[in-house]
Amino acid sequence: HDIAIRCITERRINHRATMIPLESSAIVRGLLRCRYTEEAWEVLEDELSLPLEGWVDFSSVSKHDMGDASTKSTNEEDLLHEENTRRQLEVRDRLIHRARSIASIASRHFYEDEPGAGMNAMKKLNEMGKIVNEAGLTSEEIGMPWERIVKGAAMCESKRRSGKWEDENSSEDPSTWPCNIVYSVLDAMISFPPENRDVTFEALCNALVRRTVFVTGAVDMKGCPEADRGEVAFIGRSNVGKSSLVNMLTNRKSLAFTSKTPGKTQQFNYFAVNDKPDLERQIRFGDEVPGTKDLDAFYIVDLPGFGFAKVPQKQRQQWSDFMDEYLQYRATLRVVFHLIDARHGPTEEDGKIMQRVGRLLGNQQNRAKYVVILTKADKNVKGATLEKNPGKVTKSVLSKVVETMNTNRVGYAPIVLTSAETKLGRDEVWKYLRLAAEF
């Protein structure tokens, strides 16, 4: 240890001018292998620190210009341009190695059963997200080991559910943690450029959705389960892709029923997420099953589709009345996801849903968040894939969505572009699903 510290000190004093981020990152990893975490942080903050605000302007130079940074000029304006380009290259390299180094520190803490320190590292990454995006870095350039970090955090969460760290003499304080440690990783992931890798999302879903079970189908408020946890509701025109989206988000093939027959969902279908083990046996056979729901348990509610549903007018009216009552008085409702087809934009039925939401949400009984989800974005791209061109929405359709939202007094709502086929938007939607888990 003494020799390592002397070498680092010598490097700082006499060789600072020749330091490069790649070496600094290697030193951080070397210190971590020797379990010198405090010293690793010191090297990171000294040699891989974030640039001062205003030191570099990322908006004035394109990536194409960066490739010509070695070209010399005598013009004063060109010289300033070249200096800013040099700074951009330097900062981008430093950001890449800082992110990778913090990822190494986070992994070390999670796999050494030190979740508090691991989550602190995740906060550091989250704070970096803004400048990483301003620098125009891609997920491929950064190369973050999200899958490994997620699995490490999930391992700690599993031990937490088993009672680890409940001892009052423990150095960890679970009372300050989120309902699931993995959410700290999700926050950092969302702040960084999207990666959209199946293996990463599978690890994330396995950690956040451990058990799912169909609880009940409600046709009125009396049929809803006890309001003892947060819940999210999915609503939209028939055949908009509701069930497919729910299945994608939970990484399940048949959590919600999918059909080519529009209007198949004809009740408020409640799915319990992370409830007590063997709950399904209790529901199906009436057996008393011991245990309690997990801290991050919540309900997913699949609401009936509107528009194509081939049902009598009387039943449509019952749905409508139930919907009004549900939106206004279901106190545990945390998010309403309104799904709209990204190919066609909002229909008259979608406008009515927005009008209803604008009228009923946000009252004293219910302060749920409203989020517009544009589905089937892959259909707007020829040959859409997970890795390339996962989906898009045309300017005309997006303008129509925004105009309809403003007309119905819900213009404040966020809009998320998704595709159940290419998995586009799944991390972003999970940011809102979390609100129900943290109820």
Coordinates of C-alpha atoms in Angstrom, one line a residue, residues 125-352:
L125 CA -23.0 8.2 -12.6
N126 CA -26.5 9.7 -12.6
E127 CA -24.9 13.2 -12.1
M128 CA -22.7 12.5 -15.1
G129 CA -25.5 11.8 -17.4
K130 CA -26.2 15.3 -18.6
I131 CA -22.7 16.1 -19.7
V132 CA -22.2 12.7 -21.2
N133 CA -25.2 13.3 -23.5
E134 CA -24.1 16.9 -24.2
A135 CA -20.7 15.4 -25.3
G136 CA -22.6 13.3 -27.9
L137 CA -21.2 10.0 -26.6
T138 CA -22.9 6.8 -27.6
S139 CA -23.5 3.7 -25.5
E140 CA -21.0 1.9 -27.8
E141 CA -18.3 4.4 -27.1
I142 CA -18.8 4.3 -23.3
G143 CA -19.2 0.6 -23.0
M144 CA -20.9 0.5 -19.6
P145 CA -21.2 -2.9 -18.0
W146 CA -24.8 -2.4 -17.0
E147 CA -25.7 -6.0 -17.0
R148 CA -23.0 -6.8 -14.4
I149 CA -24.0 -3.9 -12.2
V150 CA -27.7 -4.8 -12.3
K151 CA -26.9 -8.4 -11.3
G152 CA -24.7 -7.1 -8.4
A153 CA -27.4 -4.8 -7.2
A154 CA -30.0 -7.6 -7.5
M155 CA -27.9 -9.9 -5.4
C156 CA -27.8 -7.3 -2.7
E157 CA -31.5 -6.8 -2.9
S158 CA -32.1 -10.5 -2.6
K159 CA -30.0 -10.6 0.6
R160 CA -31.9 -7.6 1.9
R161 CA -35.2 -9.4 1.5
S162 CA -33.7 -12.3 3.4
G163 CA -33.1 -10.0 6.4
K164 CA -29.4 -9.1 5.9
W165 CA -28.5 -5.6 7.3
E166 CA -31.5 -5.6 9.7
D167 CA -29.1 -5.8 12.6
E168 CA -29.0 -2.4 14.4
N169 CA -25.2 -2.8 14.6
S170 CA -24.9 -3.1 10.8
S171 CA -22.9 -0.3 9.1
E172 CA -25.6 -0.2 6.4
D173 CA -28.9 1.7 6.8
P174 CA -31.7 0.1 4.7
S175 CA -34.2 2.8 5.8
T176 CA -32.6 5.2 3.5
W177 CA -32.6 2.9 0.5
P178 CA -35.2 2.8 -2.4
C179 CA -37.8 0.0 -2.3
N180 CA -35.5 -2.0 -4.6
I181 CA -31.7 -1.3 -4.8
V182 CA -31.8 -2.0 -8.5
Y183 CA -33.8 1.2 -9.0
S184 CA -30.6 3.2 -8.2
V185 CA -29.0 1.4 -11.2
L186 CA -32.0 2.2 -13.4
D187 CA -31.7 5.9 -12.6
A188 CA -28.1 5.9 -13.8
M189 CA -29.0 3.9 -16.9
I190 CA -31.7 6.3 -17.9
S191 CA -29.5 9.3 -17.5
F192 CA -26.9 7.8 -20.0
P193 CA -27.3 7.3 -23.7
P194 CA -29.7 4.4 -24.3
E195 CA -28.2 1.0 -24.8
N196 CA -31.3 -1.1 -25.6
R197 CA -29.6 -4.5 -25.1
D198 CA -31.8 -7.5 -24.4
V199 CA -29.4 -9.2 -21.9
T200 CA -29.3 -6.0 -19.8
F201 CA -33.0 -5.5 -19.8
E202 CA -33.6 -9.2 -19.0
A203 CA -31.4 -8.8 -16.0
L204 CA -33.2 -5.6 -15.0
C205 CA -36.6 -7.2 -15.4
N206 CA -35.6 -10.3 -13.4
A207 CA -34.6 -8.1 -10.6
L208 CA -37.6 -5.8 -10.6
V209 CA -40.3 -8.3 -11.6
R210 CA -39.7 -11.5 -9.7
R211 CA -43.3 -12.8 -9.5
T212 CA -46.5 -11.9 -11.3
V213 CA -49.9 -13.3 -10.9
F214 CA -53.4 -12.5 -12.2
V215 CA -55.4 -11.4 -9.2
T216 CA -58.9 -10.5 -10.4
G217 CA -61.0 -8.9 -13.2
A218 CA -63.0 -6.0 -11.9
V219 CA -66.2 -4.6 -13.5
D220 CA -66.8 -2.0 -10.8
M221 CA -65.0 -0.4 -7.8
K222 CA -66.2 -3.1 -5.4
G223 CA -64.4 -5.7 -7.5
C224 CA -61.0 -4.0 -7.2
P225 CA -58.5 -5.6 -4.8
E226 CA -57.7 -3.9 -1.5
A227 CA -55.9 -0.6 -2.1
D228 CA -52.7 -1.6 -0.2
R229 CA -50.1 -0.7 -2.8
G230 CA -49.4 1.5 -5.7
E231 CA -50.8 0.6 -9.2
V232 CA -50.4 1.6 -12.8
A233 CA -53.1 1.5 -15.4
F234 CA -52.8 1.0 -19.1
I235 CA -55.5 2.4 -21.3
G236 CA -55.9 2.9 -25.0
R237 CA -57.9 2.2 -28.1
S238 CA -58.5 -1.5 -28.9
N239 CA -55.7 -3.0 -30.9
V240 CA -53.2 -0.3 -29.9
G241 CA -50.8 -2.9 -28.5
K242 CA -51.6 -2.6 -24.7
S243 CA -51.1 -6.3 -23.8
S244 CA -48.0 -6.6 -25.9
L245 CA -46.4 -3.6 -24.3
V246 CA -47.2 -4.9 -20.8
N247 CA -45.7 -8.3 -21.7
M248 CA -42.5 -6.6 -23.0
L249 CA -42.1 -4.4 -19.9
T250 CA -42.4 -7.4 -17.5
N251 CA -40.3 -9.6 -19.8
R252 CA -43.2 -12.1 -19.8
K253 CA -44.7 -13.9 -22.8
S254 CA -48.2 -14.1 -21.5
L255 CA -48.7 -11.9 -18.5
A256 CA -51.4 -10.0 -20.3
F257 CA -53.6 -11.7 -22.9
T258 CA -52.7 -10.7 -26.5
S259 CA -55.1 -11.3 -29.4
K260 CA -55.6 -10.3 -33.0
T261 CA -59.3 -9.8 -32.0
P262 CA -59.7 -6.1 -30.9
G263 CA -61.5 -5.6 -27.6
K264 CA -60.6 -8.9 -26.0
T265 CA -59.9 -7.2 -22.7
Q266 CA -63.4 -6.6 -21.3
Q267 CA -62.7 -5.9 -17.6
F268 CA -60.1 -4.2 -15.4
N269 CA -57.5 -7.0 -15.2
Y270 CA -55.4 -6.8 -12.1
F271 CA -51.9 -8.3 -12.1
A272 CA -49.9 -8.4 -8.8
V273 CA -46.2 -7.8 -9.1
N274 CA -43.8 -9.1 -6.4
D275 CA -46.6 -10.2 -4.1
K276 CA -46.0 -13.0 -1.6
P277 CA -44.9 -16.4 -2.9
D278 CA -47.6 -18.9 -3.8
L279 CA -50.3 -16.1 -3.9
E280 CA -51.7 -17.8 -7.0
R281 CA -52.5 -20.9 -5.0
Q282 CA -54.3 -18.8 -2.5
I283 CA -56.3 -17.1 -5.2
R284 CA -57.2 -20.3 -7.1
F285 CA -57.8 -22.7 -4.3
G286 CA -58.5 -20.5 -1.3
D287 CA -55.5 -21.9 0.7
E288 CA -54.1 -19.6 3.4
V289 CA -50.6 -18.9 2.3
P290 CA -48.1 -17.3 4.8
G291 CA -45.9 -14.4 4.0
T292 CA -46.2 -10.8 2.9
K293 CA -45.7 -8.8 -0.2
D294 CA -42.3 -7.4 -1.0
L295 CA -41.5 -3.7 -0.4
D296 CA -41.6 -3.1 -4.2
A297 CA -44.9 -4.8 -4.8
F298 CA -47.5 -3.1 -7.1
Y299 CA -50.4 -3.7 -9.4
I300 CA -50.5 -3.5 -13.1
V301 CA -54.1 -2.8 -14.4
D302 CA -55.0 -3.6 -18.0
L303 CA -58.1 -1.6 -18.8
P304 CA -60.6 -2.4 -21.6
G305 CA -59.8 -1.1 -25.0
F306 CA -62.1 1.5 -26.6
G307 CA -63.2 1.9 -30.2
F308 CA -63.2 -1.6 -31.9
A309 CA -64.5 -3.5 -28.9
K310 CA -67.6 -5.4 -30.1
V311 CA -69.8 -5.0 -27.0
P312 CA -73.3 -3.6 -26.4
Q313 CA -73.7 0.1 -25.8
K314 CA -74.9 -0.6 -22.3
Q315 CA -71.6 -2.3 -21.4
R316 CA -69.7 0.6 -23.0
Q317 CA -71.5 3.0 -20.7
Q318 CA -70.7 0.8 -17.7
W319 CA -67.0 0.8 -18.6
S320 CA -67.2 4.6 -19.0
D321 CA -68.8 5.1 -15.6
F322 CA -66.4 2.7 -13.9
M323 CA -63.5 4.5 -15.6
D324 CA -64.6 7.9 -14.2
E325 CA -65.0 6.5 -10.7
Y326 CA -61.7 4.7 -10.9
L327 CA -59.6 7.7 -12.1
Q328 CA -61.2 10.0 -9.6
Y329 CA -61.2 7.9 -6.5
R330 CA -58.6 5.1 -6.7
A331 CA -56.2 6.7 -4.2
T332 CA -53.4 4.1 -4.9
L333 CA -53.3 4.8 -8.6
R334 CA -49.9 6.2 -9.4
V335 CA -49.6 6.3 -13.2
V336 CA -52.0 6.2 -16.1
F337 CA -50.3 5.1 -19.3
H338 CA -52.4 6.2 -22.3
L339 CA -51.3 4.2 -25.4
I340 CA -51.6 5.8 -28.9
D341 CA -50.6 4.2 -32.2
A342 CA -47.5 6.0 -33.4
R343 CA -48.5 5.4 -37.0
H344 CA -51.8 7.2 -37.0
G345 CA -51.8 9.5 -33.9
P346 CA -54.8 10.2 -31.7
T347 CA -58.3 9.2 -32.7
E348 CA -61.5 10.8 -31.5
E349 CA -61.6 8.1 -28.8
D350 CA -58.1 9.1 -27.6
G351 CA -59.2 12.7 -27.4
K352 CA -62.1 11.6 -25.2

